[in-house]
GROMACS .gro file of C-alpha atoms in nm:
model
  230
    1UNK     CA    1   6.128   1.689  10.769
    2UNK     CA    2   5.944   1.835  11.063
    3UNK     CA    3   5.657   1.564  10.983
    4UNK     CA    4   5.931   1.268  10.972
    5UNK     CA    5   6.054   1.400  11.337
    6UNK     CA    6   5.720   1.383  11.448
    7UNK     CA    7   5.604   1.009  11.352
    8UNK     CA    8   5.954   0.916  11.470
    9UNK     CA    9   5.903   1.042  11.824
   10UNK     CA   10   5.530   0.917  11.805
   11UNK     CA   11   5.590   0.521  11.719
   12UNK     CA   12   5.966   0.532  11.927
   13UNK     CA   13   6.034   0.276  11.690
   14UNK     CA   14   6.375   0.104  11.648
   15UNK     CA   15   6.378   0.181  11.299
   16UNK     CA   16   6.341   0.542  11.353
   17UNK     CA   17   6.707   0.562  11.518
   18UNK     CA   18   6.917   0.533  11.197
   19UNK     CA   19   6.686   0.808  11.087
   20UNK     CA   20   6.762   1.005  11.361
   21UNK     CA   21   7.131   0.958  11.302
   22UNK     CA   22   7.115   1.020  10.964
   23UNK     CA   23   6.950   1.394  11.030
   24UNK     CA   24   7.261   1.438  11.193
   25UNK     CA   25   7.471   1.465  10.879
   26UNK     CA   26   7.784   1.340  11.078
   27UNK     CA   27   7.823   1.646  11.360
   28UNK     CA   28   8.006   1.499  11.644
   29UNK     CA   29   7.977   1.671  11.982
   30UNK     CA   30   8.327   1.879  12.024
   31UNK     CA   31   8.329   1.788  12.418
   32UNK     CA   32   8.317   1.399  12.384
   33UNK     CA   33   8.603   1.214  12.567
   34UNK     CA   34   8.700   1.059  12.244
   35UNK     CA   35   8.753   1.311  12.017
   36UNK     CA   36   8.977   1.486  12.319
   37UNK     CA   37   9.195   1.158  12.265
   38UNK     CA   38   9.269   1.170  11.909
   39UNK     CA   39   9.347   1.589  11.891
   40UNK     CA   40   9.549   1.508  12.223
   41UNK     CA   41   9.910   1.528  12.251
   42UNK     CA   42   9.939   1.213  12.465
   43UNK     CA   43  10.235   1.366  12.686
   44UNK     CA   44  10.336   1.067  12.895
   45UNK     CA   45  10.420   1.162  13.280
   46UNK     CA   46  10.811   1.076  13.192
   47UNK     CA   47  10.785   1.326  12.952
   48UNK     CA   48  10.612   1.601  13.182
   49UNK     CA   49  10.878   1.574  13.425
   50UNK     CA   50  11.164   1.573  13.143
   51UNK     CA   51  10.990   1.884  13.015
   52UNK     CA   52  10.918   2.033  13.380
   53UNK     CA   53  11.200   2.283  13.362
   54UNK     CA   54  11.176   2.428  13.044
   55UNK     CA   55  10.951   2.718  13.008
   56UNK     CA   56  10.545   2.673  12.896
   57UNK     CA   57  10.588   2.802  12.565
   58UNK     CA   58  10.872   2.574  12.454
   59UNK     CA   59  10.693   2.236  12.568
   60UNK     CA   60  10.434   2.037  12.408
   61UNK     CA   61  10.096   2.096  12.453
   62UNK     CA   62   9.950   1.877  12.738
   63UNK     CA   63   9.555   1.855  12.640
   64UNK     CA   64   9.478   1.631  12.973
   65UNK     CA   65   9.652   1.917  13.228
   66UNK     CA   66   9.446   2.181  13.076
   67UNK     CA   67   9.156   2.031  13.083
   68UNK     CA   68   9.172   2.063  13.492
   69UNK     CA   69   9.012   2.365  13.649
   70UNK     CA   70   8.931   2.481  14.001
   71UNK     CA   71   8.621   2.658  14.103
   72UNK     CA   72   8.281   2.664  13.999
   73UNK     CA   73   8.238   2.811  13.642
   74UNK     CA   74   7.977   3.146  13.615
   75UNK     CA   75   7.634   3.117  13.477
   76UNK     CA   76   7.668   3.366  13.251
   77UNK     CA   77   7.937   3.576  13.093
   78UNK     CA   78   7.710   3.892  13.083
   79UNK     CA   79   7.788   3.990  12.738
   80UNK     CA   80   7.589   3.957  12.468
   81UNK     CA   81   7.669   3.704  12.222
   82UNK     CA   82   7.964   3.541  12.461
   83UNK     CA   83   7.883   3.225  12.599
   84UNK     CA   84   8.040   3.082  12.910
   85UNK     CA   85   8.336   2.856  12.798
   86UNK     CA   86   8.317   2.497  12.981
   87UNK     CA   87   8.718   2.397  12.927
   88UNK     CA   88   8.871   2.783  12.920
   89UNK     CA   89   9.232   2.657  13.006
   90UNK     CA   90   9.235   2.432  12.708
   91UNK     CA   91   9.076   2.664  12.460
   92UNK     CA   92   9.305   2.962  12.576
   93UNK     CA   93   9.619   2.754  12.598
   94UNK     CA   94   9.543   2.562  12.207
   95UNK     CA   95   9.514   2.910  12.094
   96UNK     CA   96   9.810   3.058  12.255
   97UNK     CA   97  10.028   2.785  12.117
   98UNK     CA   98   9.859   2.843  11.782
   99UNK     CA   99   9.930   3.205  11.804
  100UNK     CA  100  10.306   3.142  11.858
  101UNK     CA  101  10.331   2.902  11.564
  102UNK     CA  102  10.215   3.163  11.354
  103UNK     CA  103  10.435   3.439  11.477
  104UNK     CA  104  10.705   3.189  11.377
  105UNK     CA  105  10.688   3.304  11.058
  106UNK     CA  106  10.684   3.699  11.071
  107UNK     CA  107  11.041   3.853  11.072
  108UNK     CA  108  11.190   4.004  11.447
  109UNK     CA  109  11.231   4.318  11.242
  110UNK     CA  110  10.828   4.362  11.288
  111UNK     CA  111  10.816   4.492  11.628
  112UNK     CA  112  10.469   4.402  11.616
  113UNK     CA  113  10.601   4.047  11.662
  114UNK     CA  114  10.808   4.095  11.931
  115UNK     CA  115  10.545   4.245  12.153
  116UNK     CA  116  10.284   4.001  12.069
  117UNK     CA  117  10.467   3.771  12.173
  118UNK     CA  118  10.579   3.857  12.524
  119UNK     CA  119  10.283   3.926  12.638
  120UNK     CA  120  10.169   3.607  12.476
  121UNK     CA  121  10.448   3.415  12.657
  122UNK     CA  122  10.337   3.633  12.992
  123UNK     CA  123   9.966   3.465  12.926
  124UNK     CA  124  10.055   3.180  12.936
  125UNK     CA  125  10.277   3.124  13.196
  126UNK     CA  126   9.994   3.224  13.426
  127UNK     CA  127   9.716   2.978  13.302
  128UNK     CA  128   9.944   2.723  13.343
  129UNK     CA  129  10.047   2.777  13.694
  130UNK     CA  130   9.697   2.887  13.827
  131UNK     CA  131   9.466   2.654  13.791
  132UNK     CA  132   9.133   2.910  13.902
  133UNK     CA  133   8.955   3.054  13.673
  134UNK     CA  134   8.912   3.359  13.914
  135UNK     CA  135   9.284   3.377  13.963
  136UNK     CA  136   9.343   3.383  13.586
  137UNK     CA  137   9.112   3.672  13.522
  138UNK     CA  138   9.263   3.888  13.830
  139UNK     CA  139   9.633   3.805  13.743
  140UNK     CA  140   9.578   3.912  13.385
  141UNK     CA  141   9.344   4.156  13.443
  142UNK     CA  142   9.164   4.197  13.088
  143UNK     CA  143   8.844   4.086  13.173
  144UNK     CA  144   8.694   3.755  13.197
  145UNK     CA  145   8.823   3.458  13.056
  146UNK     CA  146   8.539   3.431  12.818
  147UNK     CA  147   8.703   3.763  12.661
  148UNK     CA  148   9.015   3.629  12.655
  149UNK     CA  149   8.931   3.415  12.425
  150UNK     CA  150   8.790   3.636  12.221
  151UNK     CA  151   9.082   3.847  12.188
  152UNK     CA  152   9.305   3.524  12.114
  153UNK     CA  153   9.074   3.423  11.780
  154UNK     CA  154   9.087   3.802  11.685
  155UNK     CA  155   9.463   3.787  11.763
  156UNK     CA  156   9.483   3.468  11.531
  157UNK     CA  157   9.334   3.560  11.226
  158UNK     CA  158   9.525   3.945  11.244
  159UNK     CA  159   9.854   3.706  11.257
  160UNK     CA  160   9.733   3.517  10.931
  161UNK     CA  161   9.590   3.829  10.745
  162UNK     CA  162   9.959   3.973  10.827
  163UNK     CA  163  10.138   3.665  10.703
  164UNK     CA  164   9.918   3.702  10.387
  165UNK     CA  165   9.970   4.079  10.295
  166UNK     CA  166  10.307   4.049  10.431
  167UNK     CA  167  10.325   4.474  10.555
  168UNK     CA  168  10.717   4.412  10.695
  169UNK     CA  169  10.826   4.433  10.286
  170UNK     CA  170  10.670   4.754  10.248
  171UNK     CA  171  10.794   4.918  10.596
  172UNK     CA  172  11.096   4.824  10.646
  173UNK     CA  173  11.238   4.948  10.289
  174UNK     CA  174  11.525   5.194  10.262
  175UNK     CA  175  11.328   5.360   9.991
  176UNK     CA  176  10.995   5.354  10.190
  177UNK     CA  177  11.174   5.508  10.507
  178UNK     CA  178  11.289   5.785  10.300
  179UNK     CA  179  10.961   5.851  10.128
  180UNK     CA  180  10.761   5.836  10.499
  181UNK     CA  181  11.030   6.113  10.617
  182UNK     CA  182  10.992   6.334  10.279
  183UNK     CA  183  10.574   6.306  10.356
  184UNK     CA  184  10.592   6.420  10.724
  185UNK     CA  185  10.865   6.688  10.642
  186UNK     CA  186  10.593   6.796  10.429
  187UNK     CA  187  10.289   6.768  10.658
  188UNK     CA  188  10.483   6.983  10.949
  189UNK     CA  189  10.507   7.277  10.741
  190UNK     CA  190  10.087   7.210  10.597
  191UNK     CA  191   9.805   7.397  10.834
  192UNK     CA  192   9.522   7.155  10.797
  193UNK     CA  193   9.285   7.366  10.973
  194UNK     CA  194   9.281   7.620  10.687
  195UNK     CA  195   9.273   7.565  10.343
  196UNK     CA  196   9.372   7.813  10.054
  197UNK     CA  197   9.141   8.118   9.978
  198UNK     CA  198   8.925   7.969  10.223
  199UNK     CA  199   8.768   8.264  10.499
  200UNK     CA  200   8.863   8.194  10.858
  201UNK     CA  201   8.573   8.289  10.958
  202UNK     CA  202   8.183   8.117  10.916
  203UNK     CA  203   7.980   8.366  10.783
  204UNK     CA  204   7.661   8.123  10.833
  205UNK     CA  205   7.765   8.076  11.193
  206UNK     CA  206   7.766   8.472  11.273
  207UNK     CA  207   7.452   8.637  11.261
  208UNK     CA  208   7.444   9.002  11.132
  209UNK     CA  209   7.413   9.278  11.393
  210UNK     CA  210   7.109   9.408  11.489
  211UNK     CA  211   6.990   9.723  11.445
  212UNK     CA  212   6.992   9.966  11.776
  213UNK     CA  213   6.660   9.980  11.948
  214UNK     CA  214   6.517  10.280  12.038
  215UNK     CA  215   6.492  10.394  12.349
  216UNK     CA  216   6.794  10.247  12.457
  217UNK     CA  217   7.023  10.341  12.257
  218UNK     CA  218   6.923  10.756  12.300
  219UNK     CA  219   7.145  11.015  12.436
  220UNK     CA  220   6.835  11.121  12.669
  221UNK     CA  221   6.771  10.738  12.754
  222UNK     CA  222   7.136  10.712  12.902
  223UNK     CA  223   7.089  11.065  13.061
  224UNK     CA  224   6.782  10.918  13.225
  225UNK     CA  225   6.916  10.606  13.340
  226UNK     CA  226   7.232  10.756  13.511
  227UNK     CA  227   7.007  11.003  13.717
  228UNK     CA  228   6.790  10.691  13.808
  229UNK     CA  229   7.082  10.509  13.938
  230UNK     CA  230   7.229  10.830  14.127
   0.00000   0.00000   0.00000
């Protein structure tokens, strides 16, 4: 393959562009303008202003707003493995929404839920009405925005490992209540730090006592020392 690149960039022949296409094996570039068209929500400006009042987490996503940032964006994120994001309102506000989809389906019993969600809600409300990316990541205050991210993919898949495993059922239970208050009845009256028939003291730890040295030790060595010191 590396040979086939090579005569194709040698010769520069027409021919050689469907064979540069075809080493592509159909990636599309995420950023292009017309890929942002078809996963867009296509919110008309009628609809923005019909929509204006009602709080960010209850309207439709508007791909176009978000894609609007002020501010240069930094070089680097200075972390390793975290590259610097070029649309971060879009990617933090597609997740945000996804994350509240998902939460659609855990119970309110779950506190987990409920607090995921505020602050959630909280997020969001600020990257839509700031419009920095510096303002964003001072308002929120959880490091850069870069990081934010990150926590919303990690918050993502913990929502869908939940929704798999489904912990509420085994919680929440009358009978499961009972049994956790039965176990930590228990564990009150348990010393951990000591185990039965086991010494309290480390013999290995406590060297054995040494001998008394002569000299020192004497009756006429303390009587000698004392009379010094007078």
């Amino acid at each position: 393959m590396i040979k086939w690149l090579q005569v194709c960039i040698k010769y520069r022949s027409q021919s050689s562009i469907p064979a540069m296409k075809a080493l592509s094996f159909g990636f599309v570039r995420p950023f292009r303008h017309k890929i942002y068209e078809q996963i867009s929500e296509d919110v008309t400006p009628r609809e923005r202003d019909q929509e204006k009042e009602a709080p960010v987490w209850e309207r439709r996503f508007d791909f176009n707003k978000y894609m609007v940032h002020k501010g240069p964006l930094k070089l680097s994120t200075g972390l390793a493995m975290l590259e610097v994001e070029p649309f971060p309102r879009m990617k933090l506000m597609k997740l945000y929404y996804l994350i509240l989809t998902e939460l659609k389906d855990i119970p309110d019993s779950f506190k987990y839920k409920l607090l995921i969600r505020e602050l959630i809600r909280y997020r969001m409300k600020v990257v839509d009405e700031h419009e920095s990316i510096q303002e964003i990541e001072e308002i929120i205050k959880a490091g850069i925005v870069e990081k934010l991210i990150f926590i919303a993919h990690n918050e993502l898949k913990l929502l869908r490992i939940l929704k798999e495993w489904e912990p509420w059922k085994h919680l929440l239970t009358p009978e499961a209540t009972a049994k956790f208050k039965e176990t930590l009845a228990k564990l009150r009256n348990t010393n951990f730090s000591v185990e039965e028939n086991e010494p309290t003291k480390n013999e290995k730890e406590e060297p054995p006592l040494r001998a008394p040295t002569f000299g020192f030790e004497s009756e006429e060595n303390k009587k000698q020392l004392q009379h010094q010191l007078q």
